[in-house]
Short mmCIF file of C-alpha atoms in Angstrom, two decimals:
data_model
loop_
_atom_site.label_atom_id
_atom_site.label_comp_id
_atom_site.label_asym_id
_atom_site.label_seq_id
_atom_site.Cartn_x
_atom_site.Cartn_y
_atom_site.Cartn_z
CA MET A 1 64.28 -26.41 44.26
CA GLY A 2 64.19 -24.13 41.24
CA VAL A 3 61.17 -22.98 39.35
CA VAL A 4 60.50 -25.14 36.34
CA THR A 5 59.84 -23.05 33.26
CA PRO A 6 57.52 -24.75 30.77
CA LEU A 7 58.95 -25.29 27.34
CA ALA A 8 57.66 -22.76 24.86
CA ALA A 9 56.09 -24.07 21.67
CA PRO A 10 57.85 -23.12 18.44
CA GLU A 11 56.16 -19.75 17.90
CA PRO A 12 56.81 -19.35 14.15
CA LEU A 13 55.22 -22.75 13.40
CA LEU A 14 52.25 -22.06 15.66
CA SER A 15 51.76 -18.63 14.13
CA ARG A 16 51.84 -19.89 10.55
CA THR A 17 49.47 -22.74 11.41
CA ARG A 18 47.07 -20.37 13.11
CA LEU A 19 47.14 -17.86 10.28
CA GLY A 20 46.61 -20.57 7.69
CA LEU A 21 43.66 -22.00 9.62
CA GLU A 22 42.16 -18.55 9.95
CA VAL A 23 42.28 -18.07 6.18
CA VAL A 24 40.72 -21.48 5.47
CA ILE A 25 37.96 -21.05 8.06
CA VAL A 26 37.09 -17.49 7.05
CA LEU A 27 36.95 -18.37 3.35
CA GLY A 28 34.94 -21.49 4.12
CA LEU A 29 32.38 -19.38 5.94
CA SER A 30 32.19 -16.60 3.39
CA LEU A 31 33.32 -16.00 -0.18
CA GLY A 32 35.25 -19.23 -0.57
CA GLN A 33 32.01 -21.08 0.05
CA SER A 34 30.21 -18.79 -2.40
CA ALA A 35 32.91 -19.46 -5.00
CA VAL A 36 32.44 -23.23 -4.76
CA TYR A 37 28.67 -22.92 -5.17
CA ALA A 38 29.17 -20.50 -8.06
CA LEU A 39 31.38 -23.01 -9.86
CA LEU A 40 28.75 -25.71 -9.34
CA ARG A 41 26.10 -23.39 -10.76
CA ILE A 42 28.28 -22.76 -13.81
CA VAL A 43 28.60 -26.50 -14.39
CA GLU A 44 24.84 -26.91 -13.94
CA ARG A 45 24.11 -24.17 -16.46
CA LEU A 46 26.62 -25.42 -19.02
CA THR A 47 25.11 -28.91 -18.87
CA ARG A 48 21.54 -27.74 -19.53
CA ASN A 49 19.88 -28.25 -22.88
CA VAL A 50 19.22 -24.49 -23.05
CA PRO A 51 22.03 -22.29 -24.47
CA LEU A 52 23.77 -20.10 -21.91
CA ALA A 53 22.70 -16.90 -23.66
CA GLN A 54 19.04 -17.89 -23.21
CA GLN A 55 19.35 -18.46 -19.48
CA THR A 56 18.68 -15.90 -16.75
CA SER A 57 20.57 -15.26 -13.52
CA THR A 58 18.75 -13.35 -10.79
CA LEU A 59 20.47 -11.36 -8.08
CA ASN A 60 18.63 -10.29 -4.93
CA ALA A 61 15.89 -12.82 -5.57
CA SER A 62 12.58 -12.68 -3.76
CA VAL A 63 11.95 -15.50 -1.27
CA THR A 64 8.22 -15.11 -0.62
CA PRO A 65 6.89 -12.69 -3.29
CA ASP A 66 3.28 -13.36 -2.25
CA ARG A 67 4.00 -12.18 1.33
CA PRO A 68 6.00 -8.92 1.13
CA TRP A 69 6.33 -8.49 4.90
CA LEU A 70 7.95 -11.94 5.22
CA ASP A 71 10.08 -11.33 2.14
CA LEU A 72 11.41 -8.13 3.75
CA THR A 73 12.28 -10.09 6.88
CA TYR A 74 14.13 -12.71 4.83
CA GLN A 75 16.10 -10.01 2.98
CA LEU A 76 17.15 -8.17 6.15
CA VAL A 77 18.10 -11.36 8.00
CA GLY A 78 20.13 -12.52 5.00
CA ILE A 79 22.06 -9.24 4.94
CA ILE A 80 22.76 -9.38 8.68
CA PHE A 81 24.07 -12.94 8.60
CA ALA A 82 26.16 -12.21 5.50
CA LEU A 83 28.00 -9.53 7.49
CA MET A 84 29.08 -11.91 10.26
CA PRO A 85 32.35 -12.87 8.46
CA VAL A 86 33.21 -9.16 8.31
CA LEU A 87 32.93 -8.92 12.10
CA LEU A 88 34.89 -12.15 12.43
CA VAL A 89 37.86 -10.97 10.37
CA LEU A 90 37.94 -7.61 12.15
CA TYR A 91 38.05 -9.48 15.45
CA LEU A 92 40.83 -11.78 14.24
CA LEU A 93 42.88 -8.91 12.83
CA ASN A 94 42.45 -6.95 16.04
CA LEU A 95 44.05 -9.82 17.97
CA THR A 96 47.27 -9.60 15.95
CA ASP A 97 47.33 -6.19 14.25
CA PRO A 98 45.38 -3.72 16.36
CA PRO A 99 43.57 -1.56 15.65
CA ALA A 100 42.11 -3.66 12.83
CA GLY A 101 40.32 -0.79 11.14
CA ARG A 102 43.47 1.30 10.80
CA THR A 103 45.52 -1.72 9.73
CA ILE A 104 43.43 -2.27 6.60
CA GLY A 105 42.25 1.30 6.05
CA PHE A 106 38.70 0.68 7.23
CA ASP A 107 38.26 3.77 9.39
CA LEU A 108 37.25 7.42 9.21
CA THR A 109 40.73 8.97 9.17
CA ARG A 110 40.53 9.91 5.47
CA PRO A 111 36.83 10.25 4.56
CA ARG A 112 37.27 12.72 1.71
CA PHE A 113 39.95 10.56 0.09
CA ASP A 114 37.86 7.40 0.46
CA LEU A 115 34.71 8.99 -0.97
CA GLY A 116 36.39 10.87 -3.80
CA PHE A 117 38.78 8.16 -4.87
CA GLY A 118 36.06 5.53 -4.49
CA ALA A 119 33.73 7.45 -6.81
CA LEU A 120 36.54 7.79 -9.37
CA ILE A 121 37.25 4.05 -9.23
CA ALA A 122 33.55 3.30 -9.71
CA LEU A 123 33.42 5.44 -12.83
CA ALA A 124 36.60 3.92 -14.24
CA ILE A 125 35.35 0.35 -13.72
CA GLY A 126 31.62 0.74 -14.24
CA ILE A 127 31.55 1.98 -17.83
CA PRO A 128 33.98 -0.65 -19.26
CA GLY A 129 32.21 -3.27 -17.14
CA LEU A 130 28.89 -2.58 -18.84
CA GLY A 131 30.62 -2.85 -22.20
CA LEU A 132 32.15 -6.23 -21.31
CA TYR A 133 28.78 -7.53 -20.10
CA ALA A 134 27.09 -6.38 -23.33
CA LEU A 135 29.82 -8.02 -25.41
CA ALA A 136 29.51 -11.28 -23.47
CA ARG A 137 25.75 -11.26 -24.05
CA ILE A 138 26.18 -10.63 -27.78
CA ILE A 139 28.60 -13.52 -28.30
CA GLY A 140 26.54 -15.80 -26.06
CA ILE A 141 28.98 -16.54 -23.23
CA ASN A 142 26.95 -14.99 -20.43
CA THR A 143 23.44 -15.33 -19.07
CA ASN A 144 20.90 -12.54 -18.93
CA VAL A 145 21.47 -11.03 -15.49
CA GLN A 146 18.50 -9.65 -13.58
CA ALA A 147 20.07 -7.43 -10.94
CA SER A 148 16.90 -7.37 -8.87
CA GLY A 149 14.26 -10.04 -8.44
CA LEU A 150 12.38 -8.17 -5.73
CA GLY A 151 8.82 -7.06 -6.31
CA ASP A 152 7.48 -3.53 -6.49
CA ASN A 153 7.43 -2.86 -2.74
CA TRP A 154 8.06 0.28 -0.67
CA TRP A 155 11.15 -1.36 0.80
CA THR A 156 12.71 -2.62 -2.45
CA VAL A 157 15.13 0.29 -3.04
CA PRO A 158 16.32 0.53 0.61
CA VAL A 159 16.93 -3.22 0.70
CA LEU A 160 18.85 -3.10 -2.59
CA ILE A 161 21.04 -0.31 -1.18
CA LEU A 162 21.68 -2.34 1.98
CA SER A 163 22.50 -5.35 -0.18
CA ALA A 164 25.02 -3.28 -2.13
CA VAL A 165 26.68 -2.12 1.10
CA GLU A 166 26.75 -5.70 2.39
CA ASN A 167 28.40 -7.00 -0.79
CA ALA A 168 31.01 -4.25 -0.67
CA LEU A 169 31.87 -4.79 2.99
CA LEU A 170 32.05 -8.55 2.62
CA GLU A 171 34.24 -8.62 -0.48
CA GLU A 172 36.57 -5.74 0.36
CA VAL A 173 37.09 -6.34 4.08
CA VAL A 174 37.43 -10.12 3.72
CA MET A 175 38.99 -10.59 0.26
CA ILE A 176 41.25 -7.54 0.37
CA GLY A 177 41.83 -6.31 3.91
CA PHE A 178 41.93 -9.66 5.71
CA LEU A 179 43.19 -11.99 2.99
CA PHE A 180 45.99 -9.68 1.82
CA THR A 181 47.13 -9.12 5.42
CA ARG A 182 47.18 -12.79 6.34
CA LEU A 183 48.75 -14.04 3.10
CA ARG A 184 51.53 -11.47 3.37
CA GLN A 185 52.13 -12.63 6.95
CA LEU A 186 52.38 -16.15 5.50
CA ASN A 187 55.11 -14.85 3.15
CA TRP A 188 53.12 -15.21 -0.05
CA ASN A 189 54.38 -13.11 -2.93
CA VAL A 190 52.30 -10.22 -4.24
CA ILE A 191 51.36 -11.90 -7.53
CA ALA A 192 50.07 -15.00 -5.76
CA ILE A 193 48.02 -12.91 -3.34
CA ILE A 194 46.37 -10.85 -6.08
CA ALA A 195 45.75 -13.95 -8.21
CA THR A 196 44.18 -15.89 -5.33
CA SER A 197 41.88 -13.04 -4.37
CA ALA A 198 40.91 -12.32 -7.98
CA ILE A 199 40.23 -15.97 -8.82
CA ILE A 200 37.90 -16.36 -5.84
CA ARG A 201 36.13 -13.16 -6.86
CA GLY A 202 36.11 -14.29 -10.49
CA SER A 203 34.04 -17.32 -9.66
CA ILE A 204 31.30 -14.93 -8.52
CA GLY A 205 31.76 -12.55 -11.44
CA ASN A 206 34.44 -10.05 -10.39
CA LEU A 207 37.77 -11.32 -11.73
CA ILE A 208 38.98 -8.12 -13.41
CA MET A 209 37.70 -5.96 -10.59
CA GLY A 210 39.51 -8.22 -8.13
CA VAL A 211 42.83 -7.63 -9.87
CA ILE A 212 42.33 -3.87 -10.08
CA PHE A 213 41.18 -3.56 -6.48
CA GLY A 214 44.11 -5.69 -5.31
CA LEU A 215 46.60 -3.41 -7.07
CA ILE A 216 44.93 -0.31 -5.65
CA TYR A 217 45.05 -1.73 -2.13
CA LEU A 218 48.74 -2.57 -2.42
CA ARG A 219 49.42 1.02 -3.45
CA TRP A 220 47.27 2.91 -0.90
CA LYS A 221 46.73 0.29 1.84
CA ARG A 222 43.09 1.28 2.34
CA VAL A 223 39.90 -0.69 1.76
CA GLY A 224 37.84 2.47 2.36
CA PRO A 225 37.79 3.69 -1.27
CA LEU A 226 37.26 0.13 -2.49
CA ILE A 227 34.17 -0.22 -0.31
CA VAL A 228 32.84 3.10 -1.63
CA ALA A 229 33.51 2.10 -5.25
CA HIS A 230 31.96 -1.35 -4.85
CA THR A 231 28.91 0.10 -3.11
CA LEU A 232 28.34 2.68 -5.85
CA LEU A 233 28.72 0.05 -8.58
CA ASP A 234 26.23 -2.30 -6.95
CA ILE A 235 23.73 0.45 -6.12
CA THR A 236 23.83 1.56 -9.75
CA ALA A 237 23.30 -2.01 -10.95
CA PHE A 238 20.67 -3.08 -8.39
CA VAL A 239 18.61 0.07 -8.04
CA GLY A 240 19.06 1.11 -11.67
CA TYR A 241 17.75 -2.25 -12.84
CA ALA A 242 14.80 -2.18 -10.44
CA LEU A 243 13.77 1.30 -11.63
CA VAL A 244 14.43 0.88 -15.36
CA ALA A 245 13.66 -2.77 -16.17
CA PRO A 246 9.85 -2.51 -15.82
CA HIS A 247 9.77 0.23 -18.47
CA VAL A 248 12.06 -1.20 -21.17
CA ASP A 249 12.33 -4.48 -23.05
CA TRP A 250 16.13 -4.64 -23.50
CA LEU A 251 16.97 -5.53 -19.88
#
């Protein structure tokens, strides 16, 4: 009596289904979820009786300003949980494209390139970005953005720096490293991949940056410099606002 070999499932179909589910689940747990809430907030703001230009959006808001020790705990816990999708996508990528860090350029093999190129990207994007924000404020199509809503505490600047690092890791590892890898494995064309990533970013304020970062990643295949650039941009915005805003009346 011969050995009965079980029938193998159609691997290509299973692989595409798995990859597609991974993308949906990851986005649903991370920036895709944020994008949906951001769109709802836009609708809510546009339907207020107050003009958009007279409204204020606060980033890094305080949770319990009257109890700084508890507020610090909230901020740190929020940063830790926000990084869970980063660990998830690295785990998923490592199952199919090991080592995950080298696959997406999230490693220490080219530190000088990542730091230098990342700083250059930050300069190239940051200055025009401030100009676009100022223009949007002048013509009344953007809210007044408060980059830091934390109080004057000893831990404010360190927490803002950690928040900047968290934002950079989440957006670049998930929206660039993971999403670009999986969508290419699903045979999406380059334009569709960049557009999808940029549109999701755009709902949370980073449409143009999403396009530029996508093009850079396709050229150099590394998220390292993108993480550096994003971190520097957010540190400048968060910490700069926290240090300058109390002393001027134009922020």
